[in-house]
Short mmCIF file of N, CA and C in Angstrom, two decimals:
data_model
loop_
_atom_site.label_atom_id
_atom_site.label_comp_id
_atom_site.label_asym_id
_atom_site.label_seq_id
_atom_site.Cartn_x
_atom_site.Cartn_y
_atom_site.Cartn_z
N UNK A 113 -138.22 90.58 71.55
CA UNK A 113 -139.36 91.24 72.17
C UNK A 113 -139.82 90.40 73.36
N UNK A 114 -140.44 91.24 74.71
CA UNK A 114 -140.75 90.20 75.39
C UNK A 114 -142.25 90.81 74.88
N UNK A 115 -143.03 88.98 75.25
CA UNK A 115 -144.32 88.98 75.20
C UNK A 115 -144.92 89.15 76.45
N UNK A 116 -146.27 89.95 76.63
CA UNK A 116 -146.55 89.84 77.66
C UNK A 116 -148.22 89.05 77.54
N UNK A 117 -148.87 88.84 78.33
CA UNK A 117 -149.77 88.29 78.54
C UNK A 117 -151.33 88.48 79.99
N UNK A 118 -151.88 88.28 80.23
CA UNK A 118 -152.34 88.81 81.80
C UNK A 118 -153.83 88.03 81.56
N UNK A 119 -153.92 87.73 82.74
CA UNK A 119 -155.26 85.94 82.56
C UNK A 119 -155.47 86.28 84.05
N UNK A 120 -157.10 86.10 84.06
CA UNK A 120 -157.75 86.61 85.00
C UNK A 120 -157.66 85.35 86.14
N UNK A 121 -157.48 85.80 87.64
CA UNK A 121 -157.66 84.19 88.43
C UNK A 121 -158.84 84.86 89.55
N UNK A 122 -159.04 84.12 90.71
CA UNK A 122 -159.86 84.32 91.02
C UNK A 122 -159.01 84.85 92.61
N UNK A 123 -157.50 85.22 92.51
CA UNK A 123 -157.17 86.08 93.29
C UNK A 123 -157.00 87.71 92.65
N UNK A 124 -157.11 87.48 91.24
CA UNK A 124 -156.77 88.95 90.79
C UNK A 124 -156.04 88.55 89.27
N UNK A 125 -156.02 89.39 88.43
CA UNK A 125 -155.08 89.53 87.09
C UNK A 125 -153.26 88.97 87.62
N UNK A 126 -152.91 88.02 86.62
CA UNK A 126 -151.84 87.52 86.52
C UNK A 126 -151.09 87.65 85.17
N UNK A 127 -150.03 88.27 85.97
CA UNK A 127 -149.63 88.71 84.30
C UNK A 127 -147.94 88.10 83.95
N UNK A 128 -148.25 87.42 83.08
CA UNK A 128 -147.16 86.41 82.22
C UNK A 128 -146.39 87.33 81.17
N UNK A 129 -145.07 87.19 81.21
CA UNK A 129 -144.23 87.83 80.39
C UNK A 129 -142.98 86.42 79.62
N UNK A 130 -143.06 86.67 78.71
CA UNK A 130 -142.21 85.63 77.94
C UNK A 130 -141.21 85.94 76.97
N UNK A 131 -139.59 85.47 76.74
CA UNK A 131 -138.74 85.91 76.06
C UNK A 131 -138.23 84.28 75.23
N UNK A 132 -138.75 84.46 74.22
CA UNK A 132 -137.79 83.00 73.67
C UNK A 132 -138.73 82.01 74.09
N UNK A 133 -139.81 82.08 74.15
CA UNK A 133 -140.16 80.97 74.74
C UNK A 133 -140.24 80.23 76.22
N UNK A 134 -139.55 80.93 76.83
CA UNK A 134 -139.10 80.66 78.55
C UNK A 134 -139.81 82.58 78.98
N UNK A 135 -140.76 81.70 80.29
CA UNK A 135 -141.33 83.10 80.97
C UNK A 135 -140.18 83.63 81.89
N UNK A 136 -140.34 85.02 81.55
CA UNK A 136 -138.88 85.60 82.76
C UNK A 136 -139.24 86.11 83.75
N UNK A 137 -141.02 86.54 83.57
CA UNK A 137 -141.58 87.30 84.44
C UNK A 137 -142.85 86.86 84.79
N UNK A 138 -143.54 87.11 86.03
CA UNK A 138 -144.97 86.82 86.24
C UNK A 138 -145.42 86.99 87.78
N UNK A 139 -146.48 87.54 87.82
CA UNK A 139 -146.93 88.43 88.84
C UNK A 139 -148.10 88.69 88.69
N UNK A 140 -148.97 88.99 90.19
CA UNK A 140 -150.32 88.92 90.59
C UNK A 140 -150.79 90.65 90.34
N UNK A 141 -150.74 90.70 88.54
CA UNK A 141 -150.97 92.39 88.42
C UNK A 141 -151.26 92.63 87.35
N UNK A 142 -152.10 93.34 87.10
CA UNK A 142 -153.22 93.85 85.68
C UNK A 142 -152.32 94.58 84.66
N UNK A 143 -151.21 94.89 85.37
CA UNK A 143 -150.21 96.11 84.28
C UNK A 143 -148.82 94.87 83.94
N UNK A 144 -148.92 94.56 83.28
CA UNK A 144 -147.08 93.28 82.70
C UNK A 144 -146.24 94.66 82.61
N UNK A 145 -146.62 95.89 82.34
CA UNK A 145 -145.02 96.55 82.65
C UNK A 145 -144.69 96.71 83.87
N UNK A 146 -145.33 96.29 84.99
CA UNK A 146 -144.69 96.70 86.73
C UNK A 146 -143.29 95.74 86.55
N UNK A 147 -143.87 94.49 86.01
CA UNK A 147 -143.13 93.33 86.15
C UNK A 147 -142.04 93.71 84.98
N UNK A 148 -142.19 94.72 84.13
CA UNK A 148 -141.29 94.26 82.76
C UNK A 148 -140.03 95.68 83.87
N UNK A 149 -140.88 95.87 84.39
CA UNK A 149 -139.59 96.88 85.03
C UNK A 149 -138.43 96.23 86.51
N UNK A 150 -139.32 95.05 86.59
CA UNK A 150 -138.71 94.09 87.85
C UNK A 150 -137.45 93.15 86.87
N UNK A 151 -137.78 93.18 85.38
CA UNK A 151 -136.34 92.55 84.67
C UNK A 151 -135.22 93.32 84.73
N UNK A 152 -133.89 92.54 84.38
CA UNK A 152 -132.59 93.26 84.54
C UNK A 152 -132.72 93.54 82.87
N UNK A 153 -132.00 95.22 82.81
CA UNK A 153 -131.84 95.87 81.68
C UNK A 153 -131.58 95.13 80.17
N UNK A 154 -130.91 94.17 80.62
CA UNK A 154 -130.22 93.60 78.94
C UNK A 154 -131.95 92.49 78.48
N UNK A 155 -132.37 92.26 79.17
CA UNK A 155 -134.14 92.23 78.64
C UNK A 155 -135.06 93.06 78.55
N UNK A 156 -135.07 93.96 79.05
CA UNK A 156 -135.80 95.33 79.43
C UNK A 156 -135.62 95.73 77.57
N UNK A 157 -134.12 95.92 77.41
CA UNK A 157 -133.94 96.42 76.06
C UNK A 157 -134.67 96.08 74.82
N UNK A 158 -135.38 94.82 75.06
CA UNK A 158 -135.83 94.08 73.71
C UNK A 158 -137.32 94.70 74.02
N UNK A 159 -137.64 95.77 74.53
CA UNK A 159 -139.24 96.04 74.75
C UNK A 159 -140.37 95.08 74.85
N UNK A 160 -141.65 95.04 75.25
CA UNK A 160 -142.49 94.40 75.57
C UNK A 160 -143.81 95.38 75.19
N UNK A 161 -144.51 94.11 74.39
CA UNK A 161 -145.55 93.77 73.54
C UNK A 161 -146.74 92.53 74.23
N UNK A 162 -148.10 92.99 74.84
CA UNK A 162 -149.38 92.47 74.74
C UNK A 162 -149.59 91.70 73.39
N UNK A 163 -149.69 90.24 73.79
CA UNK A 163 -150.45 89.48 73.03
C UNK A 163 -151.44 89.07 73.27
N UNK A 164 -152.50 87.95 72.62
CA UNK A 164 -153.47 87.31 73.18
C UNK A 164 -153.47 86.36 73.84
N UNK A 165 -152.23 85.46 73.23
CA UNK A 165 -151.99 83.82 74.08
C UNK A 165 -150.86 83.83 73.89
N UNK A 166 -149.75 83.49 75.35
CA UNK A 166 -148.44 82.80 75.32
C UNK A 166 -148.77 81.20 74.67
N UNK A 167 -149.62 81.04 74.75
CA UNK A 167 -149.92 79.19 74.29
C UNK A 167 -149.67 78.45 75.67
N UNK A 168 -148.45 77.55 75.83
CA UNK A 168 -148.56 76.57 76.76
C UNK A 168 -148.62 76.89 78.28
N UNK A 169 -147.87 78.03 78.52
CA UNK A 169 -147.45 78.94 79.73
C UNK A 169 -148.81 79.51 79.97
N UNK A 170 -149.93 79.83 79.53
CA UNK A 170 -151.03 80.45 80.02
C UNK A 170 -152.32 78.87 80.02
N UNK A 171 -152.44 77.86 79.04
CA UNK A 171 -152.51 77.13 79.21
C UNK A 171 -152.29 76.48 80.81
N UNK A 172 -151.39 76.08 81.31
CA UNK A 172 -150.55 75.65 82.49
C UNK A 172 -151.49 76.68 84.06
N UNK A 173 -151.33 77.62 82.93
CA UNK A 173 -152.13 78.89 84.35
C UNK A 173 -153.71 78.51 84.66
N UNK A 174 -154.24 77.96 83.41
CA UNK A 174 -155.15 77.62 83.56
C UNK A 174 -155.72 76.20 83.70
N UNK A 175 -154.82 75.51 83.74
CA UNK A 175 -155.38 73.96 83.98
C UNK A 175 -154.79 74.01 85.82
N UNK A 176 -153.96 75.04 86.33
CA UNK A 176 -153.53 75.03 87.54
C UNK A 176 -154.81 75.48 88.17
N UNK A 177 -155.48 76.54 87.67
CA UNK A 177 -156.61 77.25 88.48
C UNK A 177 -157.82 76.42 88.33
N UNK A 178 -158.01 75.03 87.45
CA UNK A 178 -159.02 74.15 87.31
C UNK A 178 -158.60 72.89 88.18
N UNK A 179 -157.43 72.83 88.98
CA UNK A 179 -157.22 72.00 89.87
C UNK A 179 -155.93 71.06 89.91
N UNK A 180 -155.63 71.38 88.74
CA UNK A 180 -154.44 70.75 88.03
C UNK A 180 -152.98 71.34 88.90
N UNK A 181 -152.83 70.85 89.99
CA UNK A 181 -151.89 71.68 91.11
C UNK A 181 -150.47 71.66 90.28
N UNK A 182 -150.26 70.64 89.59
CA UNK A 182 -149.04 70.30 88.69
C UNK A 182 -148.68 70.82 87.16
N UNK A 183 -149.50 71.76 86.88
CA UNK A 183 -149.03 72.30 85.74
C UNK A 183 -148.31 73.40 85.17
N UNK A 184 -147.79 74.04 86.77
CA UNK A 184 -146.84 75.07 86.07
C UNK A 184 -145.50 74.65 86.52
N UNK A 185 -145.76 73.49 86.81
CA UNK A 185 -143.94 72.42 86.92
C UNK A 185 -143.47 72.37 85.72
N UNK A 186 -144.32 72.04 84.76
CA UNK A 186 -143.56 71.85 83.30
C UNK A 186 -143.10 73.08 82.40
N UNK A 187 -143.50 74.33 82.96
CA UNK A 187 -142.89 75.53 81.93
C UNK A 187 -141.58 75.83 82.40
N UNK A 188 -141.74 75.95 81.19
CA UNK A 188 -139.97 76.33 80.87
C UNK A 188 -139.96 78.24 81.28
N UNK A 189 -138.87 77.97 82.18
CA UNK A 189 -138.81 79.67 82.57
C UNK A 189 -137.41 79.88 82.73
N UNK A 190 -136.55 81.27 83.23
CA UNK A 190 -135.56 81.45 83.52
C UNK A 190 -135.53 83.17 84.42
N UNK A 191 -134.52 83.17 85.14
CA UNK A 191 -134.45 84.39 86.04
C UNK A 191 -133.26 84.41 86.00
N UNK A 192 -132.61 85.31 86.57
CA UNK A 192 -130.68 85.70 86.67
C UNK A 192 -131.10 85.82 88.44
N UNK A 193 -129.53 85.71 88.46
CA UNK A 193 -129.40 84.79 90.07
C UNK A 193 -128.02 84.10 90.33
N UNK A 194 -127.22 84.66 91.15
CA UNK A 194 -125.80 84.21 91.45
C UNK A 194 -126.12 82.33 91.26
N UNK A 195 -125.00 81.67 91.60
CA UNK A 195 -125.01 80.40 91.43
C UNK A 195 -125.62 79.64 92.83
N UNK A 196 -125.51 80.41 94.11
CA UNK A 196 -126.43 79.92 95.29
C UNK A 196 -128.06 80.04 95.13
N UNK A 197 -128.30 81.66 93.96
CA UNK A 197 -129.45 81.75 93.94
C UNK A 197 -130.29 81.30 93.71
N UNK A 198 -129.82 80.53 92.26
CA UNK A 198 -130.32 79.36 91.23
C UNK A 198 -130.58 78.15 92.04
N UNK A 199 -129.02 78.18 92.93
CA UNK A 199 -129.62 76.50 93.80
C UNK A 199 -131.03 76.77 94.65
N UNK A 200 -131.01 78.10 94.98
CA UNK A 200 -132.11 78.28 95.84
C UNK A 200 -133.72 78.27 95.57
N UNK A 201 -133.53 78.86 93.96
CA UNK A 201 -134.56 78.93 92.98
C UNK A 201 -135.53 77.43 92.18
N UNK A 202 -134.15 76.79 92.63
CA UNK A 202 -134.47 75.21 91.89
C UNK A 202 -135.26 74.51 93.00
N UNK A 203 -134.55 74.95 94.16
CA UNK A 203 -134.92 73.93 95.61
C UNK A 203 -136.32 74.15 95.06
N UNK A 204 -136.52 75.62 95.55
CA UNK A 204 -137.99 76.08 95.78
C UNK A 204 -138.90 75.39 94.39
N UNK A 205 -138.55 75.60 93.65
CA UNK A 205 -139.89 75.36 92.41
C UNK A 205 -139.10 74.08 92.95
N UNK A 206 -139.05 73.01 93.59
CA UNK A 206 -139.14 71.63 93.64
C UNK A 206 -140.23 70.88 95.19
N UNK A 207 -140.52 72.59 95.60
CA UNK A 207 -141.86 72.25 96.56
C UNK A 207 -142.74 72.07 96.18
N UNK A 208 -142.93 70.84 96.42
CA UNK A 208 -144.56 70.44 95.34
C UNK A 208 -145.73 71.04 96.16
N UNK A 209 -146.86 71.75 95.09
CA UNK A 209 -147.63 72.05 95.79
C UNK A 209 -148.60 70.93 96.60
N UNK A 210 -149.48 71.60 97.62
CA UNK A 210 -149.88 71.27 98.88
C UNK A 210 -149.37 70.97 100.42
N UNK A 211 -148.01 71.50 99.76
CA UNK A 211 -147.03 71.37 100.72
C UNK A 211 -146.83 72.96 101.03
N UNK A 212 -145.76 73.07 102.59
CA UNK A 212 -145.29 74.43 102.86
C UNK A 212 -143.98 73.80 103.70
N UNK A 213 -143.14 74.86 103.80
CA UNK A 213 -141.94 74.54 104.17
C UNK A 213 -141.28 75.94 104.80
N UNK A 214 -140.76 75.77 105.65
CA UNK A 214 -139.56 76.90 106.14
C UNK A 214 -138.37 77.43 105.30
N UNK A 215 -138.01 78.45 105.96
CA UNK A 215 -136.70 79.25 105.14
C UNK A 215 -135.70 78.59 105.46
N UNK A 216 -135.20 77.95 106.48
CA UNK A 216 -134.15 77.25 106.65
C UNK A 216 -134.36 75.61 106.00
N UNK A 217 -135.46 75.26 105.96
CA UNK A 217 -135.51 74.11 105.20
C UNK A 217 -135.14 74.12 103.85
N UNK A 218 -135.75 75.30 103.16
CA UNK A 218 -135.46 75.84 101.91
C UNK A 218 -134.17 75.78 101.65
N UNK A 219 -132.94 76.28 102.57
CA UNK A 219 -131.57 76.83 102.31
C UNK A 219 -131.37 75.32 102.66
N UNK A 220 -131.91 74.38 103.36
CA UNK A 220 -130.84 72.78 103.46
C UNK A 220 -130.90 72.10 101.97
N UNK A 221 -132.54 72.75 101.49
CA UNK A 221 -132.68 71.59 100.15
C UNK A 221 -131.89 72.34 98.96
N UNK A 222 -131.45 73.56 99.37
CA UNK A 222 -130.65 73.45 98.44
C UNK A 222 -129.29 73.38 98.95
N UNK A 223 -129.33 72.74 99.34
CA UNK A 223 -127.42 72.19 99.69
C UNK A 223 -126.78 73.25 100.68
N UNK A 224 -127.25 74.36 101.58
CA UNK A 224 -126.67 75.42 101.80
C UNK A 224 -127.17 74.86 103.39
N UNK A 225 -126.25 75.43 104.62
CA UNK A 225 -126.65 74.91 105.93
C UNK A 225 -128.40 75.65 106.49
N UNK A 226 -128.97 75.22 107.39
CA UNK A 226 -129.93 75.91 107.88
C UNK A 226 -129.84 77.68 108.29
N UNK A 227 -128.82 77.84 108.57
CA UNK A 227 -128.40 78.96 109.09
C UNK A 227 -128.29 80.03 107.57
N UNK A 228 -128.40 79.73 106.77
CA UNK A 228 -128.75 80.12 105.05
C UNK A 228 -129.94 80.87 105.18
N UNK A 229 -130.95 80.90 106.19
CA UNK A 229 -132.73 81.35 106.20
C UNK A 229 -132.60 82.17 105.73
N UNK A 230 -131.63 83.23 105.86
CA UNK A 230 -131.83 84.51 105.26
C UNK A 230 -131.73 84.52 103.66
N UNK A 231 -130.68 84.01 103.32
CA UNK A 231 -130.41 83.95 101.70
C UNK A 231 -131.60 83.21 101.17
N UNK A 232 -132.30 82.15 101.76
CA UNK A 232 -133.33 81.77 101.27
C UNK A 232 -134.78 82.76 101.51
N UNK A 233 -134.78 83.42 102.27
CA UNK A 233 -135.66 84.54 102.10
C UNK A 233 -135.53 85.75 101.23
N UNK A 234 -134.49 85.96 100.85
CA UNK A 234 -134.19 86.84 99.75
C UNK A 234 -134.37 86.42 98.57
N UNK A 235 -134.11 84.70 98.34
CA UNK A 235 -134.33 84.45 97.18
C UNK A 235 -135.55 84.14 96.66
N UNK A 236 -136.61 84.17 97.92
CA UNK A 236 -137.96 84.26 97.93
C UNK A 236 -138.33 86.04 97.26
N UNK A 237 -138.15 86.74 98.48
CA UNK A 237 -138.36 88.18 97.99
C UNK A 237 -137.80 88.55 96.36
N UNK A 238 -137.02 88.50 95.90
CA UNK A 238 -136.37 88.22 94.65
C UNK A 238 -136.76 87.93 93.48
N UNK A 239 -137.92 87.04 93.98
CA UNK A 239 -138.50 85.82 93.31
C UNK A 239 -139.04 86.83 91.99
N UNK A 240 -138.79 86.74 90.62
CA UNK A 240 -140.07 87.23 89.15
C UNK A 240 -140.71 86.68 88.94
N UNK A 241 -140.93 85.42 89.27
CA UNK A 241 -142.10 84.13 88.47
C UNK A 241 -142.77 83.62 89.17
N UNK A 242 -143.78 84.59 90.27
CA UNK A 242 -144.34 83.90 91.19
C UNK A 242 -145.68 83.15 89.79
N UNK A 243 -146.76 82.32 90.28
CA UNK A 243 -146.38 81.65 91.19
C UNK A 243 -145.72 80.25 90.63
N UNK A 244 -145.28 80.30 89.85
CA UNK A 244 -144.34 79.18 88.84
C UNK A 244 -143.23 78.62 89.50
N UNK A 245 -142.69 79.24 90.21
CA UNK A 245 -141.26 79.48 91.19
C UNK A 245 -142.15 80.14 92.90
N UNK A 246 -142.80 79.08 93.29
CA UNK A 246 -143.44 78.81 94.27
C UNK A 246 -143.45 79.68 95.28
N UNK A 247 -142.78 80.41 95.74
CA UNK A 247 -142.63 81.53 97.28
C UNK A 247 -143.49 81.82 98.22
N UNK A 248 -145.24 81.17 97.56
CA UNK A 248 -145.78 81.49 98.55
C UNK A 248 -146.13 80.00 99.33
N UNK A 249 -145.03 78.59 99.01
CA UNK A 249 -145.01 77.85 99.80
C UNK A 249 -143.83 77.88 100.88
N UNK A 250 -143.30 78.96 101.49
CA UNK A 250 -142.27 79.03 102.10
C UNK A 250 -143.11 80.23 103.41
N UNK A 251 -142.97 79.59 104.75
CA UNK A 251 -143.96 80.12 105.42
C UNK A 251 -142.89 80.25 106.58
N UNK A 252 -142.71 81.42 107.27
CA UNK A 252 -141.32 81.91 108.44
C UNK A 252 -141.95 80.42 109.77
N UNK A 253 -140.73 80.42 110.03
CA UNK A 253 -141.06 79.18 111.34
C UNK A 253 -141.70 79.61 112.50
N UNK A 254 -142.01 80.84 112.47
CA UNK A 254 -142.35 81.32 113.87
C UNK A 254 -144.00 81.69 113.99
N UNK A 255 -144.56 81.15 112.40
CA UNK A 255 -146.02 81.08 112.46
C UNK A 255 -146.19 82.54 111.56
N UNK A 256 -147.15 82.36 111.34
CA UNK A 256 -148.18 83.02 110.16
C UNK A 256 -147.85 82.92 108.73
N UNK A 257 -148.09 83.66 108.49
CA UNK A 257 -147.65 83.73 106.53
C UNK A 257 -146.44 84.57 106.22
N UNK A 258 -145.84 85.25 106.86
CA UNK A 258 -144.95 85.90 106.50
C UNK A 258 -145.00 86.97 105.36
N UNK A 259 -144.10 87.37 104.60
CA UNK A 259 -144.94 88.49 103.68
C UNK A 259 -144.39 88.04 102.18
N UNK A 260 -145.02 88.82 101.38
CA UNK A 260 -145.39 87.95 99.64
C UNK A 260 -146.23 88.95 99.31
N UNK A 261 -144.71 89.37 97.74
CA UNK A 261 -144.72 90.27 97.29
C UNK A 261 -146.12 90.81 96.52
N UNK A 262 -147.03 90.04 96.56
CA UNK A 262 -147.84 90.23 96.39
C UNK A 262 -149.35 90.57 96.79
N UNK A 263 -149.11 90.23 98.72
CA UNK A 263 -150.03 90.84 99.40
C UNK A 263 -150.34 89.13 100.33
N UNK A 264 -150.58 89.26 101.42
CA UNK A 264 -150.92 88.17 101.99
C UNK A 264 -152.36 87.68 101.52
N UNK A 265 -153.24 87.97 101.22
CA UNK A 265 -154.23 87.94 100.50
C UNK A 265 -153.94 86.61 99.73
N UNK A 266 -153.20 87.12 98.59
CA UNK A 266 -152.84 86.29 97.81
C UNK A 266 -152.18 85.12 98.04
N UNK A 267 -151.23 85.37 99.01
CA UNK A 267 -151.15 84.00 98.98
C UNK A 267 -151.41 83.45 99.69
N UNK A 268 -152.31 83.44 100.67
CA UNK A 268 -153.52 82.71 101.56
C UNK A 268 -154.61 82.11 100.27
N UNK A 269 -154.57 82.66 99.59
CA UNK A 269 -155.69 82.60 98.37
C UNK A 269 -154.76 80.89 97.76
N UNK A 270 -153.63 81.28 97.76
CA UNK A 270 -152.74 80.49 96.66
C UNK A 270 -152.90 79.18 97.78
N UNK A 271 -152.55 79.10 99.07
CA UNK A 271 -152.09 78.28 99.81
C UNK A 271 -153.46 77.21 99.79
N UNK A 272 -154.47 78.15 99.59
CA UNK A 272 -155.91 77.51 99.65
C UNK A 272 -156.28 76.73 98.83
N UNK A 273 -155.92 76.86 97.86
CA UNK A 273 -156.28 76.23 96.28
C UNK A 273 -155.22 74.82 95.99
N UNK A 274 -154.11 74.95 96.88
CA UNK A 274 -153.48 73.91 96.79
C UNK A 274 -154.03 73.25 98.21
N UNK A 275 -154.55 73.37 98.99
CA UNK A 275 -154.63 72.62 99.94
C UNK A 275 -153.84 72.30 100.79
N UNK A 276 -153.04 73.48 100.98
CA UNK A 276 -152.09 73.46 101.93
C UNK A 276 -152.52 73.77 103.25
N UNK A 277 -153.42 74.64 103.92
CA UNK A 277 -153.43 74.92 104.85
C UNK A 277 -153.94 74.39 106.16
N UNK A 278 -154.53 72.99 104.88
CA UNK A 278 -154.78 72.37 106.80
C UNK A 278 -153.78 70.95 106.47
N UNK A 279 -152.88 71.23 106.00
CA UNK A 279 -151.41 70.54 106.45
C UNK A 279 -150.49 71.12 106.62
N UNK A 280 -150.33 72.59 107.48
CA UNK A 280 -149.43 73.33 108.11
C UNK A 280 -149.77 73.31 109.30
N UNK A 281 -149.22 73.12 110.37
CA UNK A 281 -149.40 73.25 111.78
C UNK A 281 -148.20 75.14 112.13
N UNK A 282 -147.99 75.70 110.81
CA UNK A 282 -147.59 76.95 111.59
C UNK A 282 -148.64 77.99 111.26
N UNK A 283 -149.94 77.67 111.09
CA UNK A 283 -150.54 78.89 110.72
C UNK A 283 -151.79 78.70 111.50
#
């Protein structure tokens, strides 16, 4: 069964989905089935069930929104993703927050040339576990925020709370 979950922030309802213990899903949205429909089928199959507490994974959500910029480094999660994707997936959740970074920077840290921007923007767009698996620290080089699947809103909201934005000179 996946579990689902949804914890109020002060950009909007966040809703946590969990299989085994590892979150597969999570997103800036009051309904966990938008997201249970963003999984690939062979999870989809095990249906999804509202609980009250994932435990450590909502925990993490909430010591992050009390200032704790470092606590959704430690959950254990998983997504499907060719073998570049994963490298791409790892780079990214290895941007520590208060930081922001480019799409081609993204595709060098994970081992792939600069000229990669694109695959690293897909693997942004792509992204199920915002904001655990970071995407809204990846900002286009040519200035502004670029877009996030969740509304620029949000992650101007997100960028804020980590204190990123007055250590970007592209925005």
């Amino acid at each position: 069964m996946i579990e689902a979950q949804v914890l109020p922030t002060p950009t909007g309802p966040l809703a946590l989905l969990s299989h085994e213990g590892l979150i597969v899903a999570a997103g800036f949205t009051a309904d966990p089935h938008q997201m249970f429909l963003r999984l690939p089928p062979r999870l989809q199959a095990y249906g999804l069930r509202q609980v009250e507490d994932l435990g450590h994974p909502a925990q993490a959500v909430r010591d992050y929104l009390d200032g704790e910029l470092t606590a959704l480094d430690g959950v254990a999660l998983t997504q499907p993703g060719t073998p570049t994707r994963q490298r791409l997936l790892t780079a990214l959740r290895e941007v520590p927050a208060g930081t922001t970074i480019g799409y081609a920077e993204l595709a060098e840290r994970a081992g792939l040339p600069r000229t990669a921007a694109r695959a690293a923007g897909a693997a942004c767009a792509q992204n199920l576990i915002a904001p655990f698996v970071p995407c809204h620290r990846i900002l286009p080089s040519a200035g502004g925020f670029g877009g996030y699947y969740y509304g620029t809103p949000v992650k101007r909201w997100l960028l804020t709370h980590e204190k990123a934005l007055a250590q970007t000179s592209v925005l």
